[in-house]
mmCIF file of C-alpha atoms and ligand atoms in Angstrom:
data_model
loop_
_atom_site.group_PDB
_atom_site.id
_atom_site.type_symbol
_atom_site.label_atom_id
_atom_site.label_comp_id
_atom_site.label_asym_id
_atom_site.label_seq_id
_atom_site.Cartn_x
_atom_site.Cartn_y
_atom_site.Cartn_z
ATOM 1 C CA UNK A 1 103.516 126.352 109.689
ATOM 2 C CA UNK A 2 100.268 124.845 110.879
ATOM 3 C CA UNK A 3 100.713 121.256 112.116
ATOM 4 C CA UNK A 4 97.814 118.833 111.934
ATOM 5 C CA UNK A 5 98.078 115.268 113.215
ATOM 6 C CA UNK A 6 95.694 112.612 111.939
ATOM 7 C CA UNK A 7 95.271 110.229 114.831
ATOM 8 C CA UNK A 8 92.979 107.454 116.081
ATOM 9 C CA UNK A 9 93.986 104.655 118.417
ATOM 10 C CA UNK A 10 93.283 101.607 116.227
ATOM 11 C CA UNK A 11 94.258 100.345 112.800
ATOM 12 C CA UNK A 12 91.869 100.695 109.884
ATOM 13 C CA UNK A 13 90.291 103.974 111.030
ATOM 14 C CA UNK A 14 91.160 105.973 107.904
ATOM 15 C CA UNK A 15 94.208 107.854 109.203
ATOM 16 C CA UNK A 16 96.459 107.251 106.229
ATOM 17 C CA UNK A 17 93.623 107.745 103.726
ATOM 18 C CA UNK A 18 92.724 111.084 105.339
ATOM 19 C CA UNK A 19 96.342 112.240 105.573
ATOM 20 C CA UNK A 20 96.977 111.361 101.943
ATOM 21 C CA UNK A 21 93.944 113.166 100.510
ATOM 22 C CA UNK A 22 94.498 116.223 102.713
ATOM 23 C CA UNK A 23 98.097 116.418 101.536
ATOM 24 C CA UNK A 24 97.138 116.097 97.889
ATOM 25 C CA UNK A 25 94.345 118.684 98.139
ATOM 26 C CA UNK A 26 96.306 121.242 100.164
ATOM 27 C CA UNK A 27 99.317 121.037 97.873
ATOM 28 C CA UNK A 28 97.060 121.290 94.817
ATOM 29 C CA UNK A 29 95.648 124.527 96.264
ATOM 30 C CA UNK A 30 99.192 125.896 96.236
ATOM 31 C CA UNK A 31 100.149 125.472 99.903
ATOM 32 C CA UNK A 32 103.719 124.197 100.415
ATOM 33 C CA UNK A 33 102.806 121.007 102.274
ATOM 34 C CA UNK A 34 104.973 118.689 104.344
ATOM 35 C CA UNK A 35 103.649 115.207 105.019
ATOM 36 C CA UNK A 36 105.140 113.151 107.781
ATOM 37 C CA UNK A 37 104.776 109.380 108.055
ATOM 38 C CA UNK A 38 105.101 108.365 111.710
ATOM 39 C CA UNK A 39 103.814 104.805 111.386
ATOM 40 C CA UNK A 40 106.527 102.099 111.242
ATOM 41 C CA UNK A 41 104.174 100.244 108.842
ATOM 42 C CA UNK A 42 104.839 103.208 106.493
ATOM 43 C CA UNK A 43 101.701 102.928 104.348
ATOM 44 C CA UNK A 44 101.760 106.650 103.578
ATOM 45 C CA UNK A 45 105.338 106.396 102.322
ATOM 46 C CA UNK A 46 104.320 103.499 100.070
ATOM 47 C CA UNK A 47 101.167 105.266 98.804
ATOM 48 C CA UNK A 48 103.301 108.264 97.835
ATOM 49 C CA UNK A 49 105.396 105.925 95.682
ATOM 50 C CA UNK A 50 108.583 105.630 97.740
ATOM 51 C CA UNK A 51 110.695 102.510 98.044
ATOM 52 C CA UNK A 52 113.577 103.534 100.258
ATOM 53 C CA UNK A 53 116.956 101.879 100.619
ATOM 54 C CA UNK A 54 117.833 101.033 104.253
ATOM 55 C CA UNK A 55 120.499 103.777 104.349
ATOM 56 C CA UNK A 56 118.203 106.612 103.214
ATOM 57 C CA UNK A 57 117.248 109.110 105.947
ATOM 58 C CA UNK A 58 113.699 108.981 107.302
ATOM 59 C CA UNK A 59 111.759 110.298 110.295
ATOM 60 C CA UNK A 60 114.114 108.223 112.479
ATOM 61 C CA UNK A 61 117.111 110.367 111.526
ATOM 62 C CA UNK A 62 114.978 113.532 111.628
ATOM 63 C CA UNK A 63 114.076 112.813 115.263
ATOM 64 C CA UNK A 64 117.574 111.684 116.272
ATOM 65 C CA UNK A 65 119.127 114.617 114.379
ATOM 66 C CA UNK A 66 121.873 112.433 112.915
ATOM 67 C CA UNK A 67 121.597 114.210 109.526
ATOM 68 C CA UNK A 68 120.377 117.691 108.585
ATOM 69 C CA UNK A 69 116.567 118.080 108.603
ATOM 70 C CA UNK A 70 116.534 118.856 104.863
ATOM 71 C CA UNK A 71 118.144 115.484 104.107
ATOM 72 C CA UNK A 72 115.022 113.766 105.508
ATOM 73 C CA UNK A 73 112.579 115.708 103.307
ATOM 74 C CA UNK A 74 111.789 114.237 99.889
ATOM 75 C CA UNK A 75 109.929 115.890 97.005
ATOM 76 C CA UNK A 76 106.976 113.800 95.748
ATOM 77 C CA UNK A 77 105.998 113.119 92.178
ATOM 78 C CA UNK A 78 102.429 114.349 92.835
ATOM 79 C CA UNK A 79 103.254 118.057 92.483
ATOM 80 C CA UNK A 80 105.921 120.660 93.332
ATOM 81 C CA UNK A 81 104.263 121.631 96.628
ATOM 82 C CA UNK A 82 104.044 118.203 98.246
ATOM 83 C CA UNK A 83 106.967 116.859 100.304
ATOM 84 C CA UNK A 84 107.407 113.874 102.610
ATOM 85 C CA UNK A 85 109.417 112.862 105.624
ATOM 86 C CA UNK A 86 109.061 109.099 105.122
ATOM 87 C CA UNK A 87 109.122 106.143 107.489
ATOM 88 C CA UNK A 88 110.404 102.602 107.244
ATOM 89 C CA UNK A 89 110.146 99.655 109.616
ATOM 90 C CA UNK A 90 113.273 100.809 111.464
ATOM 91 C CA UNK A 91 111.196 103.637 112.941
ATOM 92 C CA UNK A 92 110.137 101.380 115.823
ATOM 93 C CA UNK A 93 113.675 101.668 117.196
ATOM 94 C CA UNK A 94 113.037 105.347 117.992
ATOM 95 C CA UNK A 95 110.626 104.468 120.833
ATOM 96 C CA UNK A 96 113.437 103.978 123.373
ATOM 97 C CA UNK A 97 115.208 107.090 122.176
ATOM 98 C CA UNK A 98 112.044 109.117 122.750
ATOM 99 C CA UNK A 99 111.359 107.709 126.213
ATOM 100 C CA UNK A 100 115.022 108.036 127.302
ATOM 101 C CA UNK A 101 115.175 111.621 126.061
ATOM 102 C CA UNK A 102 112.809 112.703 128.850
ATOM 103 C CA UNK A 103 111.237 115.205 126.457
ATOM 104 C CA UNK A 104 109.580 112.731 124.100
ATOM 105 C CA UNK A 105 106.296 114.621 123.953
ATOM 106 C CA UNK A 106 107.921 117.849 122.721
ATOM 107 C CA UNK A 107 110.790 116.432 120.669
ATOM 108 C CA UNK A 108 109.106 116.399 117.266
ATOM 109 C CA UNK A 109 107.654 119.879 117.837
ATOM 110 C CA UNK A 110 111.182 121.118 118.467
ATOM 111 C CA UNK A 111 112.591 119.355 115.390
ATOM 112 C CA UNK A 112 109.867 120.764 113.130
ATOM 113 C CA UNK A 113 110.839 124.320 114.076
ATOM 114 C CA UNK A 114 113.827 123.916 111.739
ATOM 115 C CA UNK A 115 111.542 123.621 108.686
ATOM 116 C CA UNK A 116 108.611 125.773 109.831
ATOM 117 C CA UNK A 117 109.570 128.629 107.513
ATOM 118 C CA UNK A 118 109.615 126.461 104.393
ATOM 119 C CA UNK A 119 106.099 124.977 104.666
ATOM 120 C CA UNK A 120 102.645 126.416 105.323
ATOM 121 C CA UNK A 121 101.189 123.203 106.629
ATOM 122 C CA UNK A 122 102.405 119.860 107.980
ATOM 123 C CA UNK A 123 100.133 116.814 107.915
ATOM 124 C CA UNK A 124 101.207 113.966 110.195
ATOM 125 C CA UNK A 125 99.959 110.392 109.767
ATOM 126 C CA UNK A 126 100.015 108.887 113.293
ATOM 127 C CA UNK A 127 100.584 105.246 114.248
ATOM 128 C CA UNK A 128 97.647 103.183 115.557
ATOM 129 C CA UNK A 129 99.018 102.393 119.028
ATOM 130 C CA UNK A 130 99.473 104.479 122.115
ATOM 131 C CA UNK A 131 103.277 104.643 121.900
ATOM 132 C CA UNK A 132 106.084 107.164 122.343
ATOM 133 C CA UNK A 133 105.765 108.027 118.643
ATOM 134 C CA UNK A 134 102.054 108.636 119.148
ATOM 135 C CA UNK A 135 102.790 111.005 122.047
ATOM 136 C CA UNK A 136 105.375 113.004 120.110
ATOM 137 C CA UNK A 137 103.096 113.452 117.057
ATOM 138 C CA UNK A 138 100.224 114.637 119.278
ATOM 139 C CA UNK A 139 102.673 116.887 121.142
ATOM 140 C CA UNK A 140 103.728 118.464 117.839
ATOM 141 C CA UNK A 141 100.183 119.219 116.674
ATOM 142 C CA UNK A 142 98.287 122.493 116.673
ATOM 143 C CA UNK A 143 95.182 120.526 115.707
ATOM 144 C CA UNK A 144 94.069 116.916 115.526
ATOM 145 C CA UNK A 145 91.812 115.273 113.006
ATOM 146 C CA UNK A 146 90.374 112.021 114.382
ATOM 147 C CA UNK A 147 89.005 109.626 111.782
ATOM 148 C CA UNK A 148 86.940 106.824 113.295
ATOM 149 C CA UNK A 149 85.156 103.972 111.568
ATOM 150 C CA UNK A 150 81.358 104.310 111.743
ATOM 151 C CA UNK A 151 81.186 101.112 113.824
ATOM 152 C CA UNK A 152 81.410 99.926 117.410
ATOM 153 C CA UNK A 153 85.184 99.557 117.021
ATOM 154 C CA UNK A 154 85.525 103.059 115.570
ATOM 155 C CA UNK A 155 83.493 104.625 118.350
ATOM 156 C CA UNK A 156 85.791 102.909 120.862
ATOM 157 C CA UNK A 157 88.817 104.207 119.007
ATOM 158 C CA UNK A 158 87.486 107.778 119.231
ATOM 159 C CA UNK A 159 86.800 107.445 122.966
ATOM 160 C CA UNK A 160 90.323 106.127 123.640
ATOM 161 C CA UNK A 161 91.890 108.858 121.511
ATOM 162 C CA UNK A 162 89.971 111.585 123.366
ATOM 163 C CA UNK A 163 90.998 110.010 126.706
ATOM 164 C CA UNK A 164 94.638 110.100 125.688
ATOM 165 C CA UNK A 165 94.335 113.700 124.506
ATOM 166 C CA UNK A 166 92.704 114.708 127.806
ATOM 167 C CA UNK A 167 95.511 113.052 129.778
ATOM 168 C CA UNK A 168 98.212 114.721 127.694
ATOM 169 C CA UNK A 169 96.611 118.143 128.019
ATOM 170 C CA UNK A 170 96.387 117.637 131.772
ATOM 171 C CA UNK A 171 100.151 117.296 132.087
ATOM 172 C CA UNK A 172 100.937 120.016 129.545
ATOM 173 C CA UNK A 173 102.238 117.534 126.947
ATOM 174 C CA UNK A 174 100.098 119.026 124.165
ATOM 175 C CA UNK A 175 98.014 122.082 123.337
ATOM 176 C CA UNK A 176 96.371 120.390 120.373
ATOM 177 C CA UNK A 177 92.696 121.061 119.731
ATOM 178 C CA UNK A 178 90.329 118.768 117.862
ATOM 179 C CA UNK A 179 89.658 120.196 114.408
ATOM 180 C CA UNK A 180 87.234 117.469 113.451
ATOM 181 C CA UNK A 181 86.076 113.894 113.907
ATOM 182 C CA UNK A 182 85.685 112.137 110.603
ATOM 183 C CA UNK A 183 83.354 109.100 110.452
ATOM 184 C CA UNK A 184 84.983 106.574 108.112
ATOM 185 C CA UNK A 185 83.426 103.780 106.030
ATOM 186 C CA UNK A 186 79.889 104.952 106.795
ATOM 187 C CA UNK A 187 77.635 102.281 105.234
ATOM 188 C CA UNK A 188 74.441 103.088 103.376
ATOM 189 C CA UNK A 189 72.076 100.843 101.424
ATOM 190 C CA UNK A 190 70.454 103.215 98.947
ATOM 191 C CA UNK A 191 68.941 105.937 101.082
ATOM 192 C CA UNK A 192 69.151 103.948 104.301
ATOM 193 C CA UNK A 193 72.098 104.190 106.634
ATOM 194 C CA UNK A 194 73.232 100.909 108.204
ATOM 195 C CA UNK A 195 72.086 100.725 111.805
ATOM 196 C CA UNK A 196 75.583 100.224 113.206
ATOM 197 C CA UNK A 197 76.873 103.217 111.233
ATOM 198 C CA UNK A 198 74.064 105.442 112.441
ATOM 199 C CA UNK A 199 74.497 104.437 116.079
ATOM 200 C CA UNK A 200 78.264 104.979 115.876
ATOM 201 C CA UNK A 201 77.971 108.454 114.299
ATOM 202 C CA UNK A 202 75.352 109.447 116.894
ATOM 203 C CA UNK A 203 77.700 108.226 119.624
ATOM 204 C CA UNK A 204 80.497 110.360 118.138
ATOM 205 C CA UNK A 205 78.261 113.432 118.302
ATOM 206 C CA UNK A 206 77.812 112.793 122.037
ATOM 207 C CA UNK A 207 81.578 112.583 122.635
ATOM 208 C CA UNK A 208 82.588 115.915 121.048
ATOM 209 C CA UNK A 209 80.737 119.106 120.140
ATOM 210 C CA UNK A 210 78.311 117.869 117.489
ATOM 211 C CA UNK A 211 79.667 120.562 115.138
ATOM 212 C CA UNK A 212 83.060 118.876 115.157
ATOM 213 C CA UNK A 213 81.706 115.674 113.588
ATOM 214 C CA UNK A 214 82.371 116.116 109.875
ATOM 215 C CA UNK A 215 80.344 114.707 106.985
ATOM 216 C CA UNK A 216 81.156 110.993 106.675
ATOM 217 C CA UNK A 217 83.472 109.174 104.348
ATOM 218 C CA UNK A 218 81.158 106.603 102.768
ATOM 219 C CA UNK A 219 82.130 102.962 102.425
ATOM 220 C CA UNK A 220 83.336 102.832 98.808
ATOM 221 C CA UNK A 221 86.032 101.190 96.701
ATOM 222 C CA UNK A 222 86.536 104.494 94.902
ATOM 223 C CA UNK A 223 88.760 105.873 97.659
ATOM 224 C CA UNK A 224 91.130 102.934 97.182
ATOM 225 C CA UNK A 225 91.009 103.459 93.415
ATOM 226 C CA UNK A 226 92.051 107.080 93.852
ATOM 227 C CA UNK A 227 94.849 106.070 96.243
ATOM 228 C CA UNK A 228 96.153 103.485 93.774
ATOM 229 C CA UNK A 229 95.940 105.825 90.796
ATOM 230 C CA UNK A 230 97.739 108.528 92.785
ATOM 231 C CA UNK A 231 94.882 110.948 92.134
ATOM 232 C CA UNK A 232 92.320 112.897 94.130
ATOM 233 C CA UNK A 233 88.685 111.767 94.037
ATOM 234 C CA UNK A 234 87.628 114.791 91.972
ATOM 235 C CA UNK A 235 90.406 114.088 89.460
ATOM 236 C CA UNK A 236 88.658 110.731 88.872
ATOM 237 C CA UNK A 237 85.241 112.404 88.606
ATOM 238 C CA UNK A 238 84.008 111.417 92.095
ATOM 239 C CA UNK A 239 83.645 114.995 93.311
ATOM 240 C CA UNK A 240 80.783 114.188 95.719
ATOM 241 C CA UNK A 241 82.988 111.703 97.622
ATOM 242 C CA UNK A 242 85.520 114.457 98.218
ATOM 243 C CA UNK A 243 83.042 116.573 100.198
ATOM 244 C CA UNK A 244 84.256 115.592 103.729
ATOM 245 C CA UNK A 245 87.809 116.546 102.776
ATOM 246 C CA UNK A 246 86.634 119.807 101.188
ATOM 247 C CA UNK A 247 85.023 120.844 104.465
ATOM 248 C CA UNK A 248 88.248 120.051 106.288
ATOM 249 C CA UNK A 249 90.367 121.883 103.711
ATOM 250 C CA UNK A 250 88.176 124.949 104.126
ATOM 251 C CA UNK A 251 88.749 124.905 107.902
ATOM 252 C CA UNK A 252 92.480 124.353 107.425
ATOM 253 C CA UNK A 253 92.739 127.115 104.798
ATOM 254 C CA UNK A 254 91.218 129.612 107.238
ATOM 255 C CA UNK A 255 93.624 128.552 109.988
ATOM 256 C CA UNK A 256 96.621 128.895 107.649
ATOM 257 C CA UNK A 257 95.374 132.342 106.647
ATOM 258 C CA UNK A 258 95.074 133.486 110.253
ATOM 259 C CA UNK A 259 98.469 132.164 111.359
HETATM 260 N N1 ADP B 1 85.825 104.923 101.762
HETATM 261 C C1 ADP B 1 86.387 103.732 101.970
HETATM 262 N N2 ADP B 1 85.629 102.618 102.022
HETATM 263 C C2 ADP B 1 86.181 101.407 102.268
HETATM 264 N N3 ADP B 1 87.502 101.197 102.467
HETATM 265 C C3 ADP B 1 88.304 102.275 102.431
HETATM 266 C C4 ADP B 1 87.802 103.578 102.168
HETATM 267 N N4 ADP B 1 88.843 104.450 102.173
HETATM 268 C C5 ADP B 1 89.941 103.715 102.411
HETATM 269 N N5 ADP B 1 89.647 102.409 102.583
HETATM 270 C C6 ADP B 1 90.553 101.303 102.940
HETATM 271 O O1 ADP B 1 90.440 101.055 104.331
HETATM 272 C C7 ADP B 1 91.671 100.561 104.856
HETATM 273 C C8 ADP B 1 92.056 101.293 106.118
HETATM 274 O O2 ADP B 1 92.290 102.657 105.853
HETATM 275 P P1 ADP B 1 93.610 103.407 106.364
HETATM 276 O O3 ADP B 1 93.492 104.818 105.908
HETATM 277 O O4 ADP B 1 94.835 102.681 105.960
HETATM 278 O O5 ADP B 1 93.431 103.336 107.950
HETATM 279 P P2 ADP B 1 94.533 103.545 109.117
HETATM 280 O O6 ADP B 1 95.637 104.398 108.568
HETATM 281 O O7 ADP B 1 93.781 104.230 110.221
HETATM 282 O O8 ADP B 1 95.007 102.179 109.513
HETATM 283 C C9 ADP B 1 92.688 100.715 103.732
HETATM 284 O O9 ADP B 1 92.886 99.462 103.149
HETATM 285 C C10 ADP B 1 92.001 101.660 102.760
HETATM 286 O O10 ADP B 1 92.407 101.442 101.431
HETATM 287 MG MG1 MG B 2 97.696 104.045 108.580
#
């Protein structure tokens, strides 16, 4: 199983949007796909149509191992290949458990070994803060995708995320490599890119190998439409808007093939 964490150290950077479309596209290509919601705000869980009762197992129980791993994995209504380990707002209570365990950075990686034979790929939606949950989802990753708004704030979010990754690698808390940086909400007026967007994307190219900066996700209501209609962009006829995800899917497909 190839594990990819979608992370960026601020809210509103496109993490959940990216995770959701990657999950839909990978599962539609026939890969058994596990999605994991690690944000106590649980937007991914909601977008996938789940309204959980307080007693239903989630990532909290998966991490604490209080039930079997399979009990925390739910089939989704999107297709037969897409599954979810959901979150709810109780997930915040796992922070102390992770820090007291002494092995917080490797705990999720260890837990995922139990299901690694069932799935080809695991897509993890990370929380926006630098927290114990954030460390364990980066520790579990083979690769990271870092979405970052094409703005001053987004550029800052990328820089902080790369700093964190560097620090974690230094102490052996992760081996994750950056698979791509995905500029989010890139604004264009006709054929002209907004100045702030252009400056931010240029800044991103200076922070990582320029080849790692993926084609942008344009500012557009159509992404939200697709999320709400539980569809992919191409299913709604917006194939051109899907291009950044297609490039990513191609990279991921090759990595799955070589694993
Ligand atoms: N292409 C887009 N243009 C404008 N807004 C978008 C686009 N794609 C998604 N959004 C909206 O932007 C907001 C933030 O995206 P989200 O993926 O939730 O970020 P994060 O998970 O990093 O907090 C959401 O309300 C989402 O619906
Ligand atoms: Mg989110």
